[in-house]
mmCIF file of C-alpha atoms in Angstrom:
data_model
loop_
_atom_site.group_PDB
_atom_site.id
_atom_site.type_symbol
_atom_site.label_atom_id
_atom_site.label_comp_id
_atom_site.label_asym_id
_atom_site.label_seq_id
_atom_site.Cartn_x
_atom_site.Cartn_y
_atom_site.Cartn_z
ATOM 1 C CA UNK Q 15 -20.492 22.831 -52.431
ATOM 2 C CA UNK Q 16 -23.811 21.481 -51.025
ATOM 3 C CA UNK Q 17 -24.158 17.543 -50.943
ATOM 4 C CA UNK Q 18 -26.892 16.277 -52.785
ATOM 5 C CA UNK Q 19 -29.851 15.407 -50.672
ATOM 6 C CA UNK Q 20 -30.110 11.861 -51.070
ATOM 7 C CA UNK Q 21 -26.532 11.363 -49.872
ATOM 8 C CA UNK Q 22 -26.702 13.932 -47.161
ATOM 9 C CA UNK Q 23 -29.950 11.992 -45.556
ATOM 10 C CA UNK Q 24 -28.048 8.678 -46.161
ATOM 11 C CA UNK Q 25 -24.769 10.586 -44.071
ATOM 12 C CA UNK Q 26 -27.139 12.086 -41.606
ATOM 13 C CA UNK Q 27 -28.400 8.506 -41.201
ATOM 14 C CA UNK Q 28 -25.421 7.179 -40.175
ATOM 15 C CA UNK Q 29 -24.525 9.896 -38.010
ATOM 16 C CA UNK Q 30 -21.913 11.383 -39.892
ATOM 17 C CA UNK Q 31 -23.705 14.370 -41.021
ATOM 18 C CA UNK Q 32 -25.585 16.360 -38.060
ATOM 19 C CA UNK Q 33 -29.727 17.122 -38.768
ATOM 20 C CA UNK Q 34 -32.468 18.827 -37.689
ATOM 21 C CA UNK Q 35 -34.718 15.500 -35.936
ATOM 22 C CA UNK Q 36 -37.806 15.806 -34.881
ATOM 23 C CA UNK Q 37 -39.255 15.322 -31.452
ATOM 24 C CA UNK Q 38 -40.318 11.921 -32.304
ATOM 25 C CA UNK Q 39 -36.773 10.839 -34.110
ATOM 26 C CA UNK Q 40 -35.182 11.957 -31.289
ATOM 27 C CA UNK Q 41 -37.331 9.628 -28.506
ATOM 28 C CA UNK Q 42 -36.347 6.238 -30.861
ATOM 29 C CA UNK Q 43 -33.444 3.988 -29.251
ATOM 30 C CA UNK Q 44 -30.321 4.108 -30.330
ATOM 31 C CA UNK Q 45 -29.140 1.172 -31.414
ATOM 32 C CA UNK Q 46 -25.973 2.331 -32.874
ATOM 33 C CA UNK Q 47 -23.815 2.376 -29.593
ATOM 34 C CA UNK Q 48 -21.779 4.928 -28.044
ATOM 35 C CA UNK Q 49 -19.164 6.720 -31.202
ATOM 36 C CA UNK Q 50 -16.091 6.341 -29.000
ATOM 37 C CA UNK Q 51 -16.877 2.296 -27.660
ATOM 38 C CA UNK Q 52 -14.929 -0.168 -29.249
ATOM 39 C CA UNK Q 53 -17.555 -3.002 -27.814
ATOM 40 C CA UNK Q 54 -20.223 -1.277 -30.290
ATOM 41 C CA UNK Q 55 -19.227 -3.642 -33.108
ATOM 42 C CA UNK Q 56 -20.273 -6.611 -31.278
ATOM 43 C CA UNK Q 57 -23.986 -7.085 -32.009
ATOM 44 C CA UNK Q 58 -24.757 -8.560 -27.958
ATOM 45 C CA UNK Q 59 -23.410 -5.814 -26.658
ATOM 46 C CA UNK Q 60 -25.556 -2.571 -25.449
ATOM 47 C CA UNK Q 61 -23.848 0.782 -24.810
ATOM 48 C CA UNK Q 62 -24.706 2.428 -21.524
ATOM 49 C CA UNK Q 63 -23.594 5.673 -19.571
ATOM 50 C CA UNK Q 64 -20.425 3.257 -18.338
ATOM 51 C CA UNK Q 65 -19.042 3.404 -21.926
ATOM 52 C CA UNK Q 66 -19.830 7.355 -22.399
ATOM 53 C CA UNK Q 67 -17.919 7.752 -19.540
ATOM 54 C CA UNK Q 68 -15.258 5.603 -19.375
ATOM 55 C CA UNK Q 69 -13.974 5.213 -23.322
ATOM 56 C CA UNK Q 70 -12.493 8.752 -24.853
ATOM 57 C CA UNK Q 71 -11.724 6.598 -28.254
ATOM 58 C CA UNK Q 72 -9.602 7.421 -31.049
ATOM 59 C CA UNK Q 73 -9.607 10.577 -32.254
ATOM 60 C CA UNK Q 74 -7.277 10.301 -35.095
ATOM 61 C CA UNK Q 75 -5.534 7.258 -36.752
ATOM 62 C CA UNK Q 76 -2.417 6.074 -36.289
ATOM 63 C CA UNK Q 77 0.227 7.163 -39.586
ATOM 64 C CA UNK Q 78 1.486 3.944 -40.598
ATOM 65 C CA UNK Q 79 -2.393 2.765 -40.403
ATOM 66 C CA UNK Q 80 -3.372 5.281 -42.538
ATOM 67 C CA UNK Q 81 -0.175 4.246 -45.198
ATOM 68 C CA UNK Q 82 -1.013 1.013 -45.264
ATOM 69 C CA UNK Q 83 -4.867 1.600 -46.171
ATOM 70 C CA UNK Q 84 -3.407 3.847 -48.749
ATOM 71 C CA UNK Q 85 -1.780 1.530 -50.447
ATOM 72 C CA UNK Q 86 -4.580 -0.967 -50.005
ATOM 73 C CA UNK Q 87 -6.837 1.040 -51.417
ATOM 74 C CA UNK Q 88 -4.608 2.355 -54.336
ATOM 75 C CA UNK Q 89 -4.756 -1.557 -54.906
ATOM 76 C CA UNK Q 90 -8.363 -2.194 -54.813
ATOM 77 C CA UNK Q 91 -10.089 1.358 -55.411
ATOM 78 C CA UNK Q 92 -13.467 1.577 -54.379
ATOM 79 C CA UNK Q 93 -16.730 1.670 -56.079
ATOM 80 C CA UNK Q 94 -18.578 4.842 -57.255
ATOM 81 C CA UNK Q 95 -21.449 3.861 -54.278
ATOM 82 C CA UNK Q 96 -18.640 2.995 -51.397
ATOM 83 C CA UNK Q 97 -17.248 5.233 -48.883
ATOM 84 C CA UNK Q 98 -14.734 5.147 -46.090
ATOM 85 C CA UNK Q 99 -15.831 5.497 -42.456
ATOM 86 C CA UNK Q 100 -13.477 6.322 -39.470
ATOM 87 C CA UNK Q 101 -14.304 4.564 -36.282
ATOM 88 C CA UNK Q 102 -13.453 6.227 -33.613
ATOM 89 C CA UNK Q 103 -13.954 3.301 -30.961
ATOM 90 C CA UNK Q 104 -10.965 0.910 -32.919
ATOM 91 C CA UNK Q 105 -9.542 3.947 -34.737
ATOM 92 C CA UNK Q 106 -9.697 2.334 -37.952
ATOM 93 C CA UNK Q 107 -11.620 3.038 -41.268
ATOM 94 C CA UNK Q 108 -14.491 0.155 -42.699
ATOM 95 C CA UNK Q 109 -16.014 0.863 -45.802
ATOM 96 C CA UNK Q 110 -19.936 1.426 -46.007
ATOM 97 C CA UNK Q 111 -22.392 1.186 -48.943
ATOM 98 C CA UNK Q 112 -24.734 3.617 -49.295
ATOM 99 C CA UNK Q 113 -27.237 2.347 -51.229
ATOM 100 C CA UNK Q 114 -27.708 -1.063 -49.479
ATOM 101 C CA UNK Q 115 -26.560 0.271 -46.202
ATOM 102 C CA UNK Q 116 -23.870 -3.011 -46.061
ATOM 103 C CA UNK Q 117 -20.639 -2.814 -44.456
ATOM 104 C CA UNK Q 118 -17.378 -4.449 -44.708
ATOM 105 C CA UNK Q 119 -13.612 -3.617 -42.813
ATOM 106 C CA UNK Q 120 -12.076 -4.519 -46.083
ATOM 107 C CA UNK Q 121 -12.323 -2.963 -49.356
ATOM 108 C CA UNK Q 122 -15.547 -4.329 -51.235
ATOM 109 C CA UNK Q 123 -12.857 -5.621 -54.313
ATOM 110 C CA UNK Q 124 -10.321 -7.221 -51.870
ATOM 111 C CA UNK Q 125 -10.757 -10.878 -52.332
ATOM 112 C CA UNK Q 126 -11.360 -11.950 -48.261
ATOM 113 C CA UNK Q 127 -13.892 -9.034 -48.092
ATOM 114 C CA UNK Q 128 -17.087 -9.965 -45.760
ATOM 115 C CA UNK Q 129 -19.714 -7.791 -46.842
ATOM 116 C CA UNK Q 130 -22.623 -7.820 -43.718
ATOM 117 C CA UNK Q 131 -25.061 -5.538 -42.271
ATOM 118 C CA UNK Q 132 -24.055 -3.140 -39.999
ATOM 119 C CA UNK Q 133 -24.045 -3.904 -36.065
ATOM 120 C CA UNK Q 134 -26.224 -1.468 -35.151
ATOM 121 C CA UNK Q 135 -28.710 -2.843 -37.931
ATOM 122 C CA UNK Q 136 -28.268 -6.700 -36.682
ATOM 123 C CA UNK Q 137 -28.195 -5.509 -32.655
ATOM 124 C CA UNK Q 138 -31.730 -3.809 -33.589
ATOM 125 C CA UNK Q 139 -32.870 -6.648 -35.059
ATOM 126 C CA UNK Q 140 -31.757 -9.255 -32.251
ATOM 127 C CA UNK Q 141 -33.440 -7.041 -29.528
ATOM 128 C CA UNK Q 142 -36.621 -6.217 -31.682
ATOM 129 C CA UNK Q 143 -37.188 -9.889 -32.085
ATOM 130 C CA UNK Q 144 -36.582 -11.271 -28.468
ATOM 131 C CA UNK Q 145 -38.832 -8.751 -27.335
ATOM 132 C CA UNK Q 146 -41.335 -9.720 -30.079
ATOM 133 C CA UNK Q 147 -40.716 -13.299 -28.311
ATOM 134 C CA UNK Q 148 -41.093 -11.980 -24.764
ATOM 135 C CA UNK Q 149 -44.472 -10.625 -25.764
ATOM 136 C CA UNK Q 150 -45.670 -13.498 -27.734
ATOM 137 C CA UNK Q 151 -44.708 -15.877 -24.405
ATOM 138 C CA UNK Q 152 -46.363 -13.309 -22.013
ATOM 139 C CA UNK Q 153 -49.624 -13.428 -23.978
ATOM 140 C CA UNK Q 154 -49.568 -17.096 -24.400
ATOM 141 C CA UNK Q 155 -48.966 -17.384 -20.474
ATOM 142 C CA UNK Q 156 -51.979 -15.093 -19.852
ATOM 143 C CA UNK Q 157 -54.141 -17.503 -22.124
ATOM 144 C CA UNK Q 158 -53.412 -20.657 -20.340
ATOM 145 C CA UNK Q 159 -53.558 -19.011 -17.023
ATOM 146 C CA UNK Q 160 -57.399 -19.895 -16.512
ATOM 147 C CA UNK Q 161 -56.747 -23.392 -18.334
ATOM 148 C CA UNK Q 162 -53.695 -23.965 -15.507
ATOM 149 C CA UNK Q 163 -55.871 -23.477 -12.769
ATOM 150 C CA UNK Q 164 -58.828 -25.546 -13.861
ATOM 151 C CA UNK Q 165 -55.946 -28.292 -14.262
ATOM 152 C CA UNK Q 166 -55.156 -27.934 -10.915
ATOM 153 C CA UNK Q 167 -58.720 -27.937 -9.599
ATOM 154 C CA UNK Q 168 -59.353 -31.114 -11.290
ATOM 155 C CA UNK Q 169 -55.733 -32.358 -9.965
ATOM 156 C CA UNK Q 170 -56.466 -31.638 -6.710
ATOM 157 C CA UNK Q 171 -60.029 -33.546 -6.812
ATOM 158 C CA UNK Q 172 -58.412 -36.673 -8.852
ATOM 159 C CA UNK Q 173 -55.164 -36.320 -5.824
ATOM 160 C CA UNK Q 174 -58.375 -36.448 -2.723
ATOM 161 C CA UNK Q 175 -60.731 -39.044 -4.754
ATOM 162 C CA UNK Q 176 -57.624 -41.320 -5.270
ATOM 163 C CA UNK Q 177 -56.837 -40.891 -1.439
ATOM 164 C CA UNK Q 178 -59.741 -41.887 -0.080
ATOM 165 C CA UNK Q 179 -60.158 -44.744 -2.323
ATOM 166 C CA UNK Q 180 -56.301 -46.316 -1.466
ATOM 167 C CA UNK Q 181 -57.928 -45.257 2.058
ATOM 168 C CA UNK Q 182 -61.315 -47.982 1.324
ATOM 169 C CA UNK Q 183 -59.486 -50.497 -0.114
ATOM 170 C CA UNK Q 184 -56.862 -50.703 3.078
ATOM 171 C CA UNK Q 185 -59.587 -50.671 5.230
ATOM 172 C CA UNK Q 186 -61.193 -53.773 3.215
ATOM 173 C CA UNK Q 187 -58.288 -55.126 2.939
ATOM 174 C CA UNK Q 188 -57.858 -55.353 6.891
ATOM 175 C CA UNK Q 189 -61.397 -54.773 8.409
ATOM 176 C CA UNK Q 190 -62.384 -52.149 9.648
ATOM 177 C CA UNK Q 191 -60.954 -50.223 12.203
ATOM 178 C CA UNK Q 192 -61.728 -50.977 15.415
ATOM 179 C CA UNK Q 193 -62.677 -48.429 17.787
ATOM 180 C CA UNK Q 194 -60.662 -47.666 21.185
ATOM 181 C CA UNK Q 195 -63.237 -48.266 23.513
ATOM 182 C CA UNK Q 196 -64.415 -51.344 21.368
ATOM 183 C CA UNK Q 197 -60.971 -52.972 22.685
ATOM 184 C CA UNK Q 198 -61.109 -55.593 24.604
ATOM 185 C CA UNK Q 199 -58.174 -56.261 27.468
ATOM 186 C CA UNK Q 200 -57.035 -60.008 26.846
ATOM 187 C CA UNK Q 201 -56.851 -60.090 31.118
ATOM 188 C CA UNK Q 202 -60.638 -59.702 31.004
ATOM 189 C CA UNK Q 203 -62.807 -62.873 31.559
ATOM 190 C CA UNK Q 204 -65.282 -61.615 28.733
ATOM 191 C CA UNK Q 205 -62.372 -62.200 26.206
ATOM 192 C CA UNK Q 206 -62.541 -65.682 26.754
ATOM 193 C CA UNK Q 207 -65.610 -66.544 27.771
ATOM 194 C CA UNK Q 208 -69.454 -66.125 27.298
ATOM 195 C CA UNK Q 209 -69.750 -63.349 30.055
ATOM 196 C CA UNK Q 210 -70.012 -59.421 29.409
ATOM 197 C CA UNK Q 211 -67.656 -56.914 29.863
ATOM 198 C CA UNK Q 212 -66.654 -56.256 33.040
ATOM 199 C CA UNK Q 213 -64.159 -53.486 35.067
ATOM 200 C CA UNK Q 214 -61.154 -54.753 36.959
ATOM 201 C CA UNK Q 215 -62.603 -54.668 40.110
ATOM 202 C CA UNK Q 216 -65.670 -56.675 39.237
ATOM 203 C CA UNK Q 217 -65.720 -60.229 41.095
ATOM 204 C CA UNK Q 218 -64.427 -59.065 43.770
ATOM 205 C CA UNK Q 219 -66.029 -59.579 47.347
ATOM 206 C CA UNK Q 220 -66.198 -56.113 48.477
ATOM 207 C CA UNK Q 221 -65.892 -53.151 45.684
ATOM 208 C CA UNK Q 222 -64.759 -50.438 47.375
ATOM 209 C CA UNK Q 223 -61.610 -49.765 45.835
ATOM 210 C CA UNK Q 224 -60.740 -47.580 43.355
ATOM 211 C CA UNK Q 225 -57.618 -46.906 40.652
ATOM 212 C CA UNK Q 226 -53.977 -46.538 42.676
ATOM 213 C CA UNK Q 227 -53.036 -43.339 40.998
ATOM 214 C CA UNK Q 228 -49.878 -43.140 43.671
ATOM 215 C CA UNK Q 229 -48.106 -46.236 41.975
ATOM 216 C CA UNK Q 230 -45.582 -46.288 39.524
ATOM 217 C CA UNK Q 231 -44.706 -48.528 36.733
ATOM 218 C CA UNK Q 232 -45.635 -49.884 33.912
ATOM 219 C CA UNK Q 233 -47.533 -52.385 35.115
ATOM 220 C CA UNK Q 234 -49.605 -50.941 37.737
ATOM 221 C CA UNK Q 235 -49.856 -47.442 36.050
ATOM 222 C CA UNK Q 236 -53.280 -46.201 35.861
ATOM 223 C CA UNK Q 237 -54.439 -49.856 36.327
ATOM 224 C CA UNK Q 238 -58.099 -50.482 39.025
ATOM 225 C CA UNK Q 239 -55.860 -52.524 41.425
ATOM 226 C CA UNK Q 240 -56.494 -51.512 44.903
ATOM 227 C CA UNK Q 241 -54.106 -49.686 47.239
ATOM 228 C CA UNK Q 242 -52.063 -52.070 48.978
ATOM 229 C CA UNK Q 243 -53.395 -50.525 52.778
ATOM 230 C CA UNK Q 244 -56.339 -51.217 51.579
ATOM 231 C CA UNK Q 245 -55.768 -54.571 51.224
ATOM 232 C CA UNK Q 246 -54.392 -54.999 54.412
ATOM 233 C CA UNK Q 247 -57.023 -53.531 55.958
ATOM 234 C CA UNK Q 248 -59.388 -55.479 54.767
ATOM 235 C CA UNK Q 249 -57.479 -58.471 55.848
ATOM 236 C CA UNK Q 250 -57.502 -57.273 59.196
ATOM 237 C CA UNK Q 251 -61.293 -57.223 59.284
ATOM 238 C CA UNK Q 252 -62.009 -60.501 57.717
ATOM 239 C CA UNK Q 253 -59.472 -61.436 60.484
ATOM 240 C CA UNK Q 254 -61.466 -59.998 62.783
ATOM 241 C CA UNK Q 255 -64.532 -61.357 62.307
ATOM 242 C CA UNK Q 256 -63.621 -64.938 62.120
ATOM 243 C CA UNK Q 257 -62.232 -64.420 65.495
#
């Protein structure tokens, strides 16, 4: 006996009932999970070619399983628009409406019966809407992209202007700085006194010497004191001539 269309597109739907899909229906994710997976009931879980592979399922329910939901059903029968559906990832039966598409693992009459959505139908919606959010965040980061970097051309001007100020005011603050060759050495006469700037070896009777790059030290490195043969030499002269 045929089924009535309405209920055969509501079991093809659920994928109890095989159909002819088109090209396009067949391209649209699957959201439903892998039939053997017993992970495909959790709504933040995603099926992939791990769980084709590795989980065979249930093929057929256990005996006393099946007694038991007898009986439980004998106790609360089900209503004319509920049916039972086998899972073959837990190998047990839930119970599915087809009219509202809800679902529930008890019967809809048992008193603790939870009657939800379907997993598939609350996994589609949880991915639909992040990537709704994903999109919505990449646009909005696109938008500001031109208002972040005129932020940080003005940041960088405000960063240099308030350098060079905190630059001024230490230089007020002190003087200004002094140039190297505007340094006067304390051992020259024209630090403390009225007459100009002089070398080391001004003053002296006979300037003929010149820096004594051969001695060491702190003290007489790189200093215009004359060699110390020098110096003897020209004691010798002076000497000399007095003589």
């Amino acid at each position: 006996m045929p089924l009535p269309s309405a209920l055969a597109a509501r079991l093809a739907k659920r994928g109890l009932l095989a159909s002819k899909k088109s090209d396009e229906q067949s391209k649209k994710r699957n959201f439903k999970g892998w039939s053997t997976c017993p992970n495909k009931s959790n709504i933040y879980h995603e099926c992939t070619y791990w769980c084709e592979t590795h989980w065979k399922g249930v093929l057929t329910p256990d005996p006393r399983y099946m007694r038991n939901m007898q009986k439980l059903l004998f106790r609360y029968p089900l209503p004319n628009s509920w049916t039972e559906v086998f899972d073959k990832g837990l190998g047990r039966y839930y119970y599915w409406n087809m009219e509202n598409d809800l679902v529930s693992w008890l019967p809809p009459r048992h008193p603790k019966s939870v009657k939800t959505l379907s997993a598939a139908k609350l996994r589609e919606k949880r991915i639909l809407a992040a990537e709704n959010d994903k999109s919505d965040k990449g646009s909005d980061d696109n938008d500001s992209d031109d208002d972040d970097r005129s932020y940080k051309h003005s940041d960088r001007r405000e960063r240099d202007r308030d350098r060079d100020d905190r630059r001024h005011r230490k230089e007020d603050r002190h003087g200004r700085k002094k140039r190297r060759e505007d340094i006067i050495d304390p051992m020259d006469p024209a630090a403390y006194s009225d007459i100009p700037q002089g070398t080391w070896s001004d003053g002296l009777e006979s300037n003929k010497s010149r820096a004594d790059n051969t001695a060491s030290g702190v003290l007489y490195q790189q200093r215009p004191y004359p060699a110390p043969g020098e110096v003897l030499a020209n004691n010798n002269k002076e000497k000399s001539k007095k003589k």
